Every structure is written in structure tokens, then in C-alpha cells.
Amino acid sequence: MSRNAKINSLLLLLVAVLAVVPLVFGLGDHKEEPFAGADAEAEVAITEIDPDYEPWFSPLYEPPSGEIESALFALQAAIGAGVLAYYFGLRRGRRQGAERERGTSTTAADVDDAAPAGSGA
Amino acid sequence: MHIAEGFLPPAHAVAWGVASAPFVVHGARTLTREVREHPESTLLLGASGAFTFVLSALKLPSVTGSCSHPTGTGLGAILFRPPVMAVLGTITLLFQALLLAHGGLTTLGANVFSMAVVGPWAGYGVYRLVRRSGAPLMVAVFCGAFVADLSTYCVTSVQLALAFPDPGSGFLGALGKFGSVFAVTQIPLAVSEGLLTVLVMRLLVQSSRGELTRLGVLVAGLGKKSAGTGSSTGTGSGTDAGPGTGEAVAR
């Protein structure tokens, strides 16, 4: 594994450790509902401060179940990850193409049809 | 950091909408100009928006025993400057408000202000400061992403404390309450976001040197030299000349 890949893997590992530590050490155990969303906890805090407050607008569309909601969240992540992967895949392909072109144009420098096609990345 | 639909009094909702609108309009203009003048940057713009999409869907457990998510706005702010992120962040928030009932249309202005305006600007400002102090690129990227993330959640806490001051302890009491829900929870997540942003920036340094040089993230001379060798050993730590010069050369 190259030094670069090692550093990248280490970064991912650190993120995973940061996410797992609170679960392993049971840092949510003191709560009624461990690891609930902070957004929902803020709603609870609002109703504690102002018990009379009524939300005056409700979402136009609400996912009918937790499963559908997590499916839509997964969709969001998948769209993002897909676009990122497309970007890096395209870049990699272009770089490899450029390198191959450089390779052939130097080895076949004296061949007539070694077109020095300039492909801008 | 999403304030749920209907959970801001109408006057506050309107005020935050009015405060956010100019940033989004200005951002949309900047974005269209960028795409018109540099069509080749469309792909990287898409990747920056995609990064926000992934990270803001990633709900992670935190030390406070609750879950929250990063924002992913630091990367795009560093690459394309904050105005562009006002648009990309708004698109993400709209998706979540309309399809996930996460956040909301009435609270969109407030959420845009925290995640798509203050976060990117604070992160970008810190990135530039750290860079100017002579620190390596990746240190500046980490600090920028960390601050973009954490400042977003601090703003949300302020927004809620303004709307719902504590009957006994007033604004500051409420700020402590919302701050402990949002800001404290967010600290380890902001570290995670910093690490992930560094990871993506490292991949970009390997794959998109020319683009990063044009955007002023990498310094022109060094970028060309390394690009010529075609190696993938550049980590960015070797390109820590003054950011001001990079900007001047690239623009």
C-alpha cells in the first residue's frame, strides 16, 4: 500500500473510531431514548421552554414511516456518493488516458502516424 | 442543525428568510458566472455539492448520546468561495425539507443562514487565516471544515435562543440549553467533517491539480512542477507557499 493510501485509510479509520466510540462506551445510556437526533431534542427543548408553542406549519410531505425516511436519506447519500465517484472516476480515466498517450508518443516517436493529439484534461 | 417545520415564530421565519435571500441570489449569480466562464469547473462544482449531499445525510452518534450530522459546506467554500455554497447548501436543504420533512419551508431561511451562509463564510475565513499564517494546506483545510461545521450549529443555537428565550434565565439561559443540544454534540462530528474534507482534498490534489491551481488552492508554480512528474505522492503539505500569491497567479 502506498504512503498516500495509508494516510487516506488512516483518515477514514479515525472517522469510524469517532463514530463508534460513543456507542461502545454507551454514552447514550443516561437518556430515555439513546442517540436520538439533535433536531428532535431541540424540539423537546422548545416545548420545555414554551409549553404553549404550537408549530404553525407542517411539512407538505412527510415520509409515511421511519423505513421510508431512512430510504430517502440513503437515496440522498447515494446521489452524493455517486456524483463524487463519477467525478473521481472520470479524472482517473482522463489521467490514465493522458499517461498512455504520453507513453505511446514517446515509444513510437519515429512512427509517422503517432499523432501528437493534444487532449486537454 | 435543522430547525423543524413550523418551529420558528412567523416573524423570525420571515426575518431569517430576508437575511438569507441576498446571499442566495448573489451566490446564484456567482455560480452562473463561474459556469459560463469556466465550463470545465461544472464537474468539480457538482462534486462539491455532492459532498454536502453525502455529509448532511450522514447521521453520526456523538459523545452527548445523541445523533447529528456534518454539513459538508467547508470543502466547496474553500474551493469556490462561500457565495457558491449558499446555492449548493440551499439545494441540499430544499431536498431535505421537501422529501424528508427534515427542516422545513418556513424555517428554510434560518437553516440556509446557518448552514449555507455563516458556515461557509466562517470556514473560509479561518481557512484563509490559517493558510496566511504559513500552515500547510491540509491543516488549513481541516480548520476551515471544522469551523464551517461547528459555526453552523452555534448559529442554530442562537437562532432558537432568540426565538425562545428562557422565561427565567432569558436569552443566555436558552442559548446554553440549545447550545448543549447542538454545539456540544457537534464537536466530534466537526472533527469527523474536518478529516473527511482533508481526505477529499487529498484525492483532489492527486486527481485535479490543474483545477485546484486555477482556483488558487494550490500555488501555480509548484502545481505545474508536480503535475509534470505525474507522481501521486503530492500530499499538499509541500505546497505551502503564501496563499495570496497563489490566488494572484491563478486569477
Coordinates of C-alpha atoms in Angstrom, one line a residue:
Chain A
M1 CA 0.0 0.0 0.0
S2 CA 1.4 3.4 -0.9
R3 CA 2.1 6.0 1.7
N4 CA -0.8 8.0 0.2
A5 CA -3.3 5.2 0.5
K6 CA -2.1 4.6 4.1
I7 CA -2.8 8.1 5.1
N8 CA -6.2 8.1 3.4
S9 CA -7.1 4.8 5.1
L10 CA -6.0 6.2 8.5
L11 CA -8.3 9.3 8.0
L12 CA -11.3 7.0 7.3
L13 CA -10.4 4.8 10.3
L14 CA -10.3 7.9 12.6
V15 CA -13.7 9.0 11.4
A16 CA -15.0 5.5 12.1
V17 CA -13.5 5.5 15.6
L18 CA -15.0 8.8 16.3
A19 CA -18.4 7.5 15.3
V20 CA -18.1 4.1 17.2
V21 CA -16.6 5.4 20.5
P22 CA -19.9 6.9 21.8
L23 CA -21.7 3.7 21.0
V24 CA -19.1 1.4 22.6
F25 CA -18.9 3.4 25.8
G26 CA -22.7 3.6 26.0
L27 CA -22.6 7.4 26.1
G28 CA -26.4 7.5 25.4
D29 CA -27.3 5.2 28.3
H30 CA -28.3 8.1 30.6
K31 CA -31.0 9.1 28.1
E32 CA -34.6 7.8 27.8
E33 CA -34.0 7.4 24.1
P34 CA -30.3 7.0 23.4
F35 CA -28.8 8.5 20.3
A36 CA -32.0 10.4 19.2
G37 CA -31.5 13.2 16.6
A38 CA -30.3 16.5 17.9
D39 CA -33.0 18.2 15.8
A40 CA -35.7 16.3 17.7
E41 CA -34.1 17.1 21.0
A42 CA -34.2 20.8 20.1
E43 CA -38.0 20.4 19.5
V44 CA -38.3 18.9 23.0
A45 CA -36.2 21.8 24.5
I46 CA -38.5 24.3 22.7
T47 CA -41.6 22.8 24.2
E48 CA -39.9 22.8 27.7
I49 CA -39.2 26.5 27.4
D50 CA -42.5 27.4 25.9
P51 CA -45.1 24.7 26.6
D52 CA -47.8 26.7 24.8
Y53 CA -45.9 26.9 21.5
E54 CA -47.7 25.2 18.6
P55 CA -45.9 24.7 15.3
W56 CA -47.9 26.8 12.9
F57 CA -46.9 25.0 9.7
S58 CA -46.5 21.3 9.0
P59 CA -44.4 19.6 6.3
L60 CA -46.1 19.3 2.9
Y61 CA -44.9 15.7 2.6
E62 CA -43.9 13.5 5.4
P63 CA -42.3 10.1 4.9
P64 CA -45.1 7.6 6.0
S65 CA -42.7 5.5 8.1
G66 CA -39.2 5.5 9.6
E67 CA -38.2 3.0 7.0
I68 CA -39.2 5.2 4.1
E69 CA -37.4 8.1 5.8
S70 CA -34.2 6.2 6.1
A71 CA -34.6 5.0 2.5
L72 CA -34.8 8.6 1.4
F73 CA -31.8 9.5 3.5
A74 CA -29.9 6.6 1.9
L75 CA -31.0 8.0 -1.5
Q76 CA -29.6 11.4 -0.7
A77 CA -26.3 9.9 0.4
A78 CA -26.3 7.6 -2.7
I79 CA -26.8 10.5 -5.1
G80 CA -24.0 12.4 -3.4
A81 CA -21.6 9.4 -3.3
G82 CA -22.5 8.6 -6.9
V83 CA -21.6 12.1 -8.2
L84 CA -18.4 12.1 -6.2
A85 CA -17.4 8.6 -7.5
Y86 CA -18.2 9.7 -11.1
Y87 CA -16.0 12.8 -10.7
F88 CA -13.0 10.9 -9.3
G89 CA -13.5 8.0 -11.8
L90 CA -13.6 10.4 -14.7
R91 CA -10.5 12.2 -13.5
R92 CA -8.7 8.9 -13.1
G93 CA -9.7 7.8 -16.5
R94 CA -8.5 11.0 -18.1
R95 CA -5.2 10.9 -16.3
Q96 CA -4.6 7.4 -17.3
G97 CA -5.6 8.2 -20.9
A98 CA -3.1 11.1 -20.9
E99 CA -0.4 9.0 -19.5
R100 CA -1.0 6.3 -22.0
E101 CA -0.9 8.8 -24.8
R102 CA 2.4 10.2 -23.5
G103 CA 3.7 6.6 -23.3
T104 CA 2.9 5.7 -26.9
S105 CA 4.0 9.0 -28.3
T106 CA 7.5 8.6 -26.8
T107 CA 8.0 5.0 -27.8
A108 CA 6.6 5.5 -31.2
A109 CA 8.2 8.9 -31.7
D110 CA 9.6 7.9 -35.1
V111 CA 6.5 6.4 -36.5
D112 CA 4.7 8.7 -38.9
D113 CA 1.2 8.3 -37.6
A114 CA 2.0 8.9 -33.9
A115 CA -0.4 11.8 -33.8
P116 CA 0.5 14.3 -31.1
A117 CA -3.1 14.8 -30.3
G118 CA -3.4 17.4 -27.6
S119 CA -6.1 16.3 -25.3
G120 CA -6.7 18.9 -22.7
A121 CA -7.7 17.4 -19.4
Chain B
M1 CA -29.0 21.8 12.9
H2 CA -32.3 21.7 11.1
I3 CA -34.9 23.8 12.8
A4 CA -38.1 21.7 12.2
E5 CA -41.0 23.0 10.1
G6 CA -43.1 25.5 12.0
F7 CA -40.8 25.7 14.9
L8 CA -39.9 29.4 14.4
P9 CA -42.5 32.1 15.1
P10 CA -43.6 33.7 11.8
A11 CA -41.7 37.0 12.4
H12 CA -38.5 35.1 12.9
A13 CA -39.1 32.9 10.0
V14 CA -39.6 35.9 7.7
A15 CA -36.6 37.8 9.1
W16 CA -34.2 34.9 8.5
G17 CA -35.6 34.4 5.0
V18 CA -35.0 38.1 4.3
A19 CA -31.5 37.8 5.8
S20 CA -30.6 34.8 3.7
A21 CA -32.2 35.8 0.3
P22 CA -29.4 38.3 -0.8
F23 CA -26.7 35.7 -0.2
V24 CA -28.5 33.1 -2.2
V25 CA -29.2 35.5 -5.1
H26 CA -25.6 36.7 -5.1
G27 CA -24.5 33.1 -4.9
A28 CA -26.6 32.1 -7.9
R29 CA -25.1 34.9 -9.9
T30 CA -21.6 33.9 -8.9
L31 CA -22.4 30.3 -9.7
T32 CA -23.7 31.0 -13.2
R33 CA -20.8 33.3 -13.9
E34 CA -18.3 30.6 -12.8
V35 CA -20.0 28.0 -15.0
R36 CA -20.1 30.4 -18.0
E37 CA -16.5 31.5 -17.7
H38 CA -15.1 28.1 -16.7
P39 CA -17.4 25.4 -18.0
E40 CA -14.8 22.8 -17.0
S41 CA -15.4 23.6 -13.4
T42 CA -19.0 22.3 -13.6
L43 CA -17.9 18.9 -12.6
L44 CA -16.0 20.0 -9.6
L45 CA -18.9 22.2 -8.6
G46 CA -21.1 19.1 -8.8
A47 CA -18.7 17.2 -6.7
S48 CA -18.7 19.9 -4.1
G49 CA -22.5 19.9 -3.9
A50 CA -22.4 16.1 -3.8
F51 CA -20.0 16.2 -0.8
T52 CA -22.6 18.3 1.0
F53 CA -25.3 15.9 0.0
V54 CA -23.5 12.9 1.4
L55 CA -22.3 14.5 4.6
S56 CA -25.6 16.1 5.6
A57 CA -27.3 12.7 5.2
L58 CA -24.8 11.1 7.5
K59 CA -26.2 10.9 11.0
L60 CA -23.5 10.0 13.4
P61 CA -23.6 9.3 17.1
S62 CA -21.9 11.8 19.4
V63 CA -20.4 11.9 22.9
T64 CA -23.6 13.6 24.2
G65 CA -25.6 10.4 23.5
S66 CA -27.5 12.0 20.6
C67 CA -27.0 11.9 16.8
S68 CA -26.3 14.7 14.5
H69 CA -24.8 15.2 11.0
P70 CA -22.0 17.1 9.4
T71 CA -22.7 19.8 6.8
G72 CA -20.1 19.3 4.2
T73 CA -20.0 23.0 3.3
G74 CA -16.4 23.7 4.1
L75 CA -15.0 21.9 1.0
G76 CA -17.0 23.9 -1.5
A77 CA -16.3 27.2 0.3
I78 CA -12.6 26.6 0.2
L79 CA -12.7 25.6 -3.5
F80 CA -15.2 28.1 -4.9
R81 CA -15.5 30.7 -2.2
P82 CA -18.6 31.0 0.1
P83 CA -21.2 32.5 -2.2
V84 CA -21.4 29.4 -4.3
M85 CA -22.0 27.3 -1.2
A86 CA -25.1 29.5 -0.4
V87 CA -26.7 27.9 -3.5
L88 CA -25.4 24.4 -3.1
G89 CA -26.3 24.4 0.6
T90 CA -29.8 25.7 -0.2
I91 CA -30.4 22.9 -2.8
T92 CA -29.5 20.3 -0.1
L93 CA -31.8 21.9 2.4
L94 CA -34.6 22.1 0.0
F95 CA -34.3 18.4 -0.9
Q96 CA -34.4 17.6 2.8
A97 CA -37.3 19.9 3.6
L98 CA -39.4 18.7 0.7
L99 CA -38.7 14.9 0.7
L100 CA -37.6 14.1 4.2
A101 CA -39.7 16.5 6.3
H102 CA -36.2 17.4 7.7
G103 CA -36.0 21.1 8.3
G104 CA -38.9 22.9 6.6
L105 CA -40.0 25.6 4.2
T106 CA -40.9 28.1 6.9
T107 CA -37.6 27.5 8.6
L108 CA -35.6 27.3 5.3
G109 CA -34.4 30.9 5.7
A110 CA -33.0 30.3 9.1
N111 CA -31.4 26.9 8.1
V112 CA -29.9 28.4 5.0
F113 CA -28.5 31.3 7.1
S114 CA -26.7 28.9 9.4
M115 CA -25.6 26.1 7.1
A116 CA -25.3 27.8 3.7
V117 CA -24.2 31.3 4.7
V118 CA -22.4 31.6 8.1
G119 CA -20.8 28.1 8.0
P120 CA -19.1 28.6 4.6
W121 CA -18.0 32.1 5.4
A122 CA -16.7 31.3 8.8
G123 CA -14.9 28.2 7.5
Y124 CA -13.5 30.1 4.5
G125 CA -12.3 32.9 6.8
V126 CA -10.5 30.5 9.1
Y127 CA -9.0 28.6 6.2
R128 CA -7.5 31.8 4.8
L129 CA -6.2 32.9 8.1
V130 CA -4.5 29.6 8.9
R131 CA -3.1 29.5 5.3
R132 CA -1.8 33.0 5.6
S133 CA 0.0 32.1 8.9
G134 CA 2.1 29.7 6.8
A135 CA 0.5 26.4 7.9
P136 CA 0.3 23.5 5.4
L137 CA -2.7 23.3 3.1
M138 CA -4.2 20.3 4.8
V139 CA -4.0 21.9 8.2
A140 CA -5.9 24.9 6.9
V141 CA -8.5 22.7 5.2
F142 CA -9.1 20.8 8.4
C143 CA -9.5 24.0 10.4
G144 CA -11.8 25.5 7.7
A145 CA -14.1 22.5 7.6
F146 CA -14.1 22.1 11.3
V147 CA -15.2 25.8 11.8
A148 CA -17.7 25.7 8.9
D149 CA -19.4 22.7 10.6
L150 CA -19.3 23.9 14.2
S151 CA -20.3 27.6 13.5
T152 CA -23.4 26.3 11.7
Y153 CA -24.6 24.6 14.8
C154 CA -23.7 27.6 17.0
V155 CA -25.8 29.8 14.8
T156 CA -28.8 27.4 15.0
S157 CA -28.5 27.6 18.8
V158 CA -28.5 31.4 18.7
Q159 CA -31.5 31.4 16.3
L160 CA -33.5 29.2 18.6
A161 CA -32.5 31.1 21.7
L162 CA -33.6 34.4 20.1
A163 CA -37.0 32.8 19.2
F164 CA -37.4 31.0 22.5
P165 CA -35.7 32.9 25.4
D166 CA -35.9 31.0 28.7
P167 CA -38.7 32.5 30.9
G168 CA -36.3 32.5 33.9
S169 CA -32.8 33.0 32.6
G170 CA -33.6 34.7 29.3
F171 CA -31.7 34.6 26.1
L172 CA -28.4 33.3 27.6
G173 CA -30.2 30.5 29.5
A174 CA -31.9 29.3 26.4
L175 CA -28.6 29.6 24.5
G176 CA -27.0 27.3 27.0
K177 CA -29.8 24.9 26.6
F178 CA -29.8 24.8 22.8
G179 CA -26.0 25.0 22.7
S180 CA -25.7 21.8 24.7
V181 CA -28.1 20.1 22.3
F182 CA -26.4 21.3 19.1
A183 CA -23.0 22.8 19.6
V184 CA -21.5 20.3 22.2
T185 CA -22.9 17.3 20.2
Q186 CA -21.3 18.7 17.1
I187 CA -17.7 19.0 18.3
P188 CA -16.6 15.4 17.5
L189 CA -18.7 15.5 14.3
A190 CA -16.9 18.7 13.3
V191 CA -13.6 16.8 13.8
S192 CA -15.0 14.0 11.5
E193 CA -16.0 16.5 8.9
G194 CA -12.5 18.1 9.0
L195 CA -10.9 14.6 8.5
L196 CA -13.3 13.7 5.6
T197 CA -12.7 17.1 4.0
V198 CA -9.0 16.6 4.2
L199 CA -9.4 13.1 2.6
V200 CA -11.4 14.5 -0.3
M201 CA -9.0 17.4 -0.7
R202 CA -6.1 14.9 -0.8
L203 CA -7.8 13.0 -3.6
L204 CA -8.4 16.2 -5.4
V205 CA -4.7 17.2 -5.1
Q206 CA -3.9 13.8 -6.7
S207 CA -6.5 14.0 -9.4
S208 CA -7.2 17.6 -10.2
R209 CA -4.0 19.7 -9.8
G210 CA -4.8 21.9 -12.7
E211 CA -8.2 22.8 -11.4
L212 CA -7.0 23.5 -7.9
T213 CA -4.3 25.7 -9.2
R214 CA -6.7 27.7 -11.3
L215 CA -8.9 28.1 -8.2
G216 CA -5.9 29.3 -6.2
V217 CA -6.0 26.4 -3.7
L218 CA -2.6 25.2 -5.0
V219 CA 0.2 27.6 -5.9
A220 CA 0.8 27.7 -9.7
G221 CA 4.5 27.0 -10.0
L222 CA 4.6 24.1 -7.6
G223 CA 1.4 22.6 -9.0
K224 CA 2.9 22.5 -12.5
K225 CA 6.2 21.0 -11.4
S226 CA 4.5 18.2 -9.6
A227 CA 2.0 17.7 -12.4
G228 CA 4.9 17.2 -14.8
T229 CA 6.3 14.4 -12.8
G230 CA 2.9 12.6 -12.9
S231 CA 3.5 11.1 -9.5
S232 CA 0.8 10.8 -6.9
T233 CA 3.0 11.5 -3.9
G234 CA 2.0 15.1 -3.5
T235 CA 0.1 15.5 -0.3
G236 CA -0.3 19.2 -0.4
S237 CA 2.0 19.7 2.5
G238 CA 4.7 20.6 0.1
T239 CA 2.7 23.4 -1.5
D240 CA 2.5 25.7 1.5
A241 CA 3.8 28.9 -0.1
G242 CA 1.7 32.0 0.6
P243 CA -1.9 31.6 -0.4
G244 CA -2.0 35.2 -1.5
T245 CA 0.4 34.6 -4.3
G246 CA -1.4 31.5 -5.5
E247 CA -4.6 33.5 -5.7
A248 CA -2.9 36.3 -7.6
V249 CA -1.3 33.9 -10.1
A250 CA -4.5 31.9 -10.6
R251 CA -6.9 34.7 -11.0

